[in-house]
JSON list of C-alpha atoms in Angstrom, two decimals:
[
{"chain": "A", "resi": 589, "resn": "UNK", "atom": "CA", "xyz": [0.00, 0.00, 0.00]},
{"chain": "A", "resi": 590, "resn": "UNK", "atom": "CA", "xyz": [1.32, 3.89, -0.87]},
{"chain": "A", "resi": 591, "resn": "UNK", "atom": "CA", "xyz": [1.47, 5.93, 2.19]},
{"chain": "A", "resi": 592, "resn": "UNK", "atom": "CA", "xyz": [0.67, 9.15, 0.38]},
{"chain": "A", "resi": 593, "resn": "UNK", "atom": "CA", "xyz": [0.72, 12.31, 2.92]},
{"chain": "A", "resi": 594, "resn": "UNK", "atom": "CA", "xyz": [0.27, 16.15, 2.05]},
{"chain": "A", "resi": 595, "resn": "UNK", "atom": "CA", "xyz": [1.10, 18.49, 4.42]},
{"chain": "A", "resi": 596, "resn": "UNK", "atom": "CA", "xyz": [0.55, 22.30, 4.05]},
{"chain": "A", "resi": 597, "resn": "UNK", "atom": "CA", "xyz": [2.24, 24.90, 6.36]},
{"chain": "A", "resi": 598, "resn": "UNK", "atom": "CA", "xyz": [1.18, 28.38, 5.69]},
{"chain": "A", "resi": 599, "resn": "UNK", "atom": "CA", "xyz": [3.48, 31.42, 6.18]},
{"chain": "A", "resi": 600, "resn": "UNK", "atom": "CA", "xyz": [2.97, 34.96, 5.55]},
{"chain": "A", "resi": 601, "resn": "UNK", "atom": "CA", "xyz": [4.29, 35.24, 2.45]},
{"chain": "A", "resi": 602, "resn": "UNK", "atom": "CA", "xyz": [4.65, 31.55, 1.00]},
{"chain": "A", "resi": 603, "resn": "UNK", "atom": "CA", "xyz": [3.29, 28.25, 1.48]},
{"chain": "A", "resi": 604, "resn": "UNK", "atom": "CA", "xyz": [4.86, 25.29, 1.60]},
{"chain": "A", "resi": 605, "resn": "UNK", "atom": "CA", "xyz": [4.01, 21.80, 0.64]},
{"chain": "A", "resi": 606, "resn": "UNK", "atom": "CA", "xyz": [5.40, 18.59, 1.35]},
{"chain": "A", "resi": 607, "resn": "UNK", "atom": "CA", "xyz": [4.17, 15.54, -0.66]},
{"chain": "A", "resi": 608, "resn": "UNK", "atom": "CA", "xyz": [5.56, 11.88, 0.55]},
{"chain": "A", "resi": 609, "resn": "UNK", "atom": "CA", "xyz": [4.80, 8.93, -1.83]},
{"chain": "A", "resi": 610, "resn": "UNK", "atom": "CA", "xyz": [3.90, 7.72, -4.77]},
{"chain": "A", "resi": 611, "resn": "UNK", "atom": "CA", "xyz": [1.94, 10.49, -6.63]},
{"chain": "A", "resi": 612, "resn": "UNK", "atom": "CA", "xyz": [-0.05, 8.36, -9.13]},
{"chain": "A", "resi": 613, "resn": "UNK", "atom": "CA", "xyz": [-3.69, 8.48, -10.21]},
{"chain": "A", "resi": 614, "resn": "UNK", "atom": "CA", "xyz": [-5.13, 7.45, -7.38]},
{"chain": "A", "resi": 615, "resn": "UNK", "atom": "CA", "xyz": [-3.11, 9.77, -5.26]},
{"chain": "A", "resi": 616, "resn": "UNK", "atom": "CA", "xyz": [-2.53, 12.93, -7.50]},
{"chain": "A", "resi": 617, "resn": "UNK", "atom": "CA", "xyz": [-5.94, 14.26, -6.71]},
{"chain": "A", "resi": 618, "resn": "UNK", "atom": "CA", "xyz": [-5.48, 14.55, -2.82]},
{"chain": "A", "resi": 619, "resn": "UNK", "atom": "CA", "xyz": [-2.11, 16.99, -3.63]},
{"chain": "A", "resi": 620, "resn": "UNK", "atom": "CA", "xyz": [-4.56, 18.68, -6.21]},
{"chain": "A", "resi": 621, "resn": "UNK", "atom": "CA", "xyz": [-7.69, 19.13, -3.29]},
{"chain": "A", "resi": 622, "resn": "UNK", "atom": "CA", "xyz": [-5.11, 20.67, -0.86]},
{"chain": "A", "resi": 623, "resn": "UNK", "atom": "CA", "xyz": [-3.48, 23.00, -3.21]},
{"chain": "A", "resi": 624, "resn": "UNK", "atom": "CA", "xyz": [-7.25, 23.88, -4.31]},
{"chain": "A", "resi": 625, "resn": "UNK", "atom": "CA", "xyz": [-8.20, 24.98, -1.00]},
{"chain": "A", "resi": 626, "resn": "UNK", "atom": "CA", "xyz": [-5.32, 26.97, -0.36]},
{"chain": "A", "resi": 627, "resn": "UNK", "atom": "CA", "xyz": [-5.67, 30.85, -0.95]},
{"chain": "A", "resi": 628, "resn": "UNK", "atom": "CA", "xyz": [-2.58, 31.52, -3.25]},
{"chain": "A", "resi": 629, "resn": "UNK", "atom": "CA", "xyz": [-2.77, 34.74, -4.79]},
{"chain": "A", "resi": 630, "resn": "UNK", "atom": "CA", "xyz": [0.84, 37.13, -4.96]},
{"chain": "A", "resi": 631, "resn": "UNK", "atom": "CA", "xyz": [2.33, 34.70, -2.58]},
{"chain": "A", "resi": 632, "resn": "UNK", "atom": "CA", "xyz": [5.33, 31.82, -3.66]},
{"chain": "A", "resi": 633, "resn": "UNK", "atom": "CA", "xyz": [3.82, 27.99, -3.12]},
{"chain": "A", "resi": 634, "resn": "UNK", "atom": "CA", "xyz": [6.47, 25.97, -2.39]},
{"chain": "A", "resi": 635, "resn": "UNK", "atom": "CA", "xyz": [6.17, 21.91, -3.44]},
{"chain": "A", "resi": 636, "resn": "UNK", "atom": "CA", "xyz": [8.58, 19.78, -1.51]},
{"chain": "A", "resi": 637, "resn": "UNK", "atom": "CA", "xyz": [8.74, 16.26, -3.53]},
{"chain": "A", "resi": 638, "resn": "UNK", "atom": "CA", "xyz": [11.88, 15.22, -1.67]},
{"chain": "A", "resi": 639, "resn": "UNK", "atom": "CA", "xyz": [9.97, 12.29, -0.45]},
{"chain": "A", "resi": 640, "resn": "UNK", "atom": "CA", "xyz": [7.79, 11.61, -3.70]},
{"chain": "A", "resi": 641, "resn": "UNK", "atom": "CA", "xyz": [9.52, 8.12, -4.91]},
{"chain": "A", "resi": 642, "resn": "UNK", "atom": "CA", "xyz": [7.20, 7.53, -8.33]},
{"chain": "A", "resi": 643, "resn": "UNK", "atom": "CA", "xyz": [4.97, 10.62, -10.10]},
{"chain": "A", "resi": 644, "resn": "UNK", "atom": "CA", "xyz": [3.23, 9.55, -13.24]},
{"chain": "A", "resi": 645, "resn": "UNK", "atom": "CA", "xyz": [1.26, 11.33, -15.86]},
{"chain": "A", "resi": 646, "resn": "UNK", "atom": "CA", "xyz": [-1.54, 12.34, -13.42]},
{"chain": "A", "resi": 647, "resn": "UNK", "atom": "CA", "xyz": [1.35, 14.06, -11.01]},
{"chain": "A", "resi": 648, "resn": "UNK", "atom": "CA", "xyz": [2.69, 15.68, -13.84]},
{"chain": "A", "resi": 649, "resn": "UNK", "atom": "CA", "xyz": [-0.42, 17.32, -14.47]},
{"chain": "A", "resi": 650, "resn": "UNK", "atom": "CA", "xyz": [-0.93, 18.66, -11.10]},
{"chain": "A", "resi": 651, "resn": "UNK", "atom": "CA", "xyz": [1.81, 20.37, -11.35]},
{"chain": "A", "resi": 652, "resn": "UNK", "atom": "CA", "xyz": [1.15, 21.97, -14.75]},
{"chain": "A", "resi": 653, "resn": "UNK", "atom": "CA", "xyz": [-2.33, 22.73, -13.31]},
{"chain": "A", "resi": 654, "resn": "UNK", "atom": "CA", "xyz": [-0.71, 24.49, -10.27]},
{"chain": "A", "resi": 655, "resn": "UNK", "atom": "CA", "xyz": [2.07, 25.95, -12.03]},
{"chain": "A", "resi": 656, "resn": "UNK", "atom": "CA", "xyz": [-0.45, 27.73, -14.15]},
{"chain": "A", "resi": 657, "resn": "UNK", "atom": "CA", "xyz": [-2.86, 28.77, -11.48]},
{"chain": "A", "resi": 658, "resn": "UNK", "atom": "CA", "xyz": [-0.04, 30.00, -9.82]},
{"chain": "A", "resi": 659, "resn": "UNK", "atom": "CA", "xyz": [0.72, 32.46, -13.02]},
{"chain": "A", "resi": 660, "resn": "UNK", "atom": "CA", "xyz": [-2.76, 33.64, -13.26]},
{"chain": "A", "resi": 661, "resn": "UNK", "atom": "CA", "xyz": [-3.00, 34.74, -9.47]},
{"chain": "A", "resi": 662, "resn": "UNK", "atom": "CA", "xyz": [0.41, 36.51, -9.51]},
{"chain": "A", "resi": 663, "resn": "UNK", "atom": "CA", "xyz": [1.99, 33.83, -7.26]},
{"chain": "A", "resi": 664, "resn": "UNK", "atom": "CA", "xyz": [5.36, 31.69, -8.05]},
{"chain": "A", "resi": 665, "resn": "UNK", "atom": "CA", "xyz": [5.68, 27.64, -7.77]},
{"chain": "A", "resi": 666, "resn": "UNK", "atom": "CA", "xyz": [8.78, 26.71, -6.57]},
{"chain": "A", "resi": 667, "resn": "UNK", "atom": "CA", "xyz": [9.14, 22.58, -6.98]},
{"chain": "A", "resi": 668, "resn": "UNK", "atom": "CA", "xyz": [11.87, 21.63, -4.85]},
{"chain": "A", "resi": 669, "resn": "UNK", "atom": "CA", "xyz": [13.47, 18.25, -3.80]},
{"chain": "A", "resi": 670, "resn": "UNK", "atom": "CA", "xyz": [12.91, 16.35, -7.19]},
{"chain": "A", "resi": 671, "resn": "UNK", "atom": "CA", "xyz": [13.97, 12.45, -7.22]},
{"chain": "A", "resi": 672, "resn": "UNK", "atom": "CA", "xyz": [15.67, 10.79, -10.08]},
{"chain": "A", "resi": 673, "resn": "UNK", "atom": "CA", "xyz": [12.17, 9.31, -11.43]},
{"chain": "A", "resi": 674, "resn": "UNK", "atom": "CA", "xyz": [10.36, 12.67, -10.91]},
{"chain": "A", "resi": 675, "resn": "UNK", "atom": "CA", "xyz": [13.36, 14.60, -12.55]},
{"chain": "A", "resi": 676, "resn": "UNK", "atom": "CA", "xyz": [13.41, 11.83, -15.33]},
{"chain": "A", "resi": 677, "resn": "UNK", "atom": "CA", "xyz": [9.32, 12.18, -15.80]},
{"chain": "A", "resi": 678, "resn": "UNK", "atom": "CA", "xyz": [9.72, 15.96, -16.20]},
{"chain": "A", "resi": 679, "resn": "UNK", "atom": "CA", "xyz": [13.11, 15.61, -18.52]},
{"chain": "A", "resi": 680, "resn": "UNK", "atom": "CA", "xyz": [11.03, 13.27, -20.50]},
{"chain": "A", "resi": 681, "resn": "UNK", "atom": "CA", "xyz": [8.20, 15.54, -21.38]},
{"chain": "A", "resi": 682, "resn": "UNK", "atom": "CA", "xyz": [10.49, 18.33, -21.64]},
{"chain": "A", "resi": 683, "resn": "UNK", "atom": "CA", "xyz": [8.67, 20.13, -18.56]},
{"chain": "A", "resi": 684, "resn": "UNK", "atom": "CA", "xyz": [11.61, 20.15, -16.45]},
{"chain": "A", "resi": 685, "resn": "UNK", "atom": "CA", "xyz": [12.33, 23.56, -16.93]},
{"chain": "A", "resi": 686, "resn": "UNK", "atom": "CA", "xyz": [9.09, 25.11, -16.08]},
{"chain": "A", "resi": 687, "resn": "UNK", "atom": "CA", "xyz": [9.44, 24.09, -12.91]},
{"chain": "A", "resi": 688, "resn": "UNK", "atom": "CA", "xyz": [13.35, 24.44, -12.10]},
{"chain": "A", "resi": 689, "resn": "UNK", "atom": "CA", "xyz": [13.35, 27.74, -13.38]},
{"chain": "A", "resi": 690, "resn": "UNK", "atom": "CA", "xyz": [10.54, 28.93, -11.24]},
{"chain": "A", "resi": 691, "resn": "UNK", "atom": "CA", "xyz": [12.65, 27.46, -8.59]},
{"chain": "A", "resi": 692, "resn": "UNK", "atom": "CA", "xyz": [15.83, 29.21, -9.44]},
{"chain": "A", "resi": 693, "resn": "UNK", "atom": "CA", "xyz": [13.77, 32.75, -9.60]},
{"chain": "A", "resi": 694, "resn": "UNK", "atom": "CA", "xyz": [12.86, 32.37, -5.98]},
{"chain": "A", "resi": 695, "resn": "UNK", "atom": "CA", "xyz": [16.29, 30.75, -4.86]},
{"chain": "A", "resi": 696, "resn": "UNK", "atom": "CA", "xyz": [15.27, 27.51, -4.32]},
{"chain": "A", "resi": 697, "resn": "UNK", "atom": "CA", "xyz": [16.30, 25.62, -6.95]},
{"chain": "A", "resi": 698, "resn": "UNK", "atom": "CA", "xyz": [18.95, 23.30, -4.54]},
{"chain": "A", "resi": 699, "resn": "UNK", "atom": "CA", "xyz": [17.00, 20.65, -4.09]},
{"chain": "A", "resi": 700, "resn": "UNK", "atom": "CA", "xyz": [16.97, 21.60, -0.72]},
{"chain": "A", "resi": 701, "resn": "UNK", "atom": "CA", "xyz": [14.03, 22.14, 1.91]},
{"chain": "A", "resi": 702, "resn": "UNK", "atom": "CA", "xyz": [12.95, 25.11, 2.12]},
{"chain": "A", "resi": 703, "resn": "UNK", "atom": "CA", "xyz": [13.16, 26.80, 5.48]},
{"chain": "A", "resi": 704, "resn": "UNK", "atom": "CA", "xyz": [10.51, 27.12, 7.72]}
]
């Protein structure tokens, strides 16, 4: 069984999300629901997949989805933390830069936590 977990911590100015698992289609939409209810606008979201071990199509298009909700609302995602299968995934689809650059802009793009 995947033990999936999303946890949210909200700051003044960012947010920060930590996703642990697999983020497949039967787990993609809980990371998409928590984003969702999360008021976003001008601030930076960042999405800690340090922990994600497998993301497949359906994770992949969260993060499109968020990246450009993010956009429209004035905000910034910064994806930090990406595994070798993530990484691959997005190198794959040729996606990888949307998100490491939006990293790199808000100078995160280490791979490292960000702080709290």
């Amino acid at each position: 069984m995947n033990d999936f977990t999303v946890v949210t911590k909200q700051h003044t100015d960012r947010t920060v999300i930590t996703v642990s698992g697999e983020m497949d289609l039967h787990t993609s939409p809980r990371l998409a629901q928590a984003a969702t209810i999360i008021p976003l606008g001008g601030k930076t979201l960042y999405l800690d997949l340090t922990d994600v071990s497998f993301m497949d199509s359906s994770g992949l298009n969260v993060l499109v989805r968020l990246r450009r909700r993010m956009r429209a609302e004035g905000g910034r995602l910064a994806v930090t933390g990406l595994g070798s299968q993530p990484t691959r995934l997005l190198k794959i689809t040729d996606t990888y830069e949307l998100f490491t650059t939006d990293a790199a802009a808000v100078g995160s793009g280490s791979g490292r936590r960000p702080s709290d």
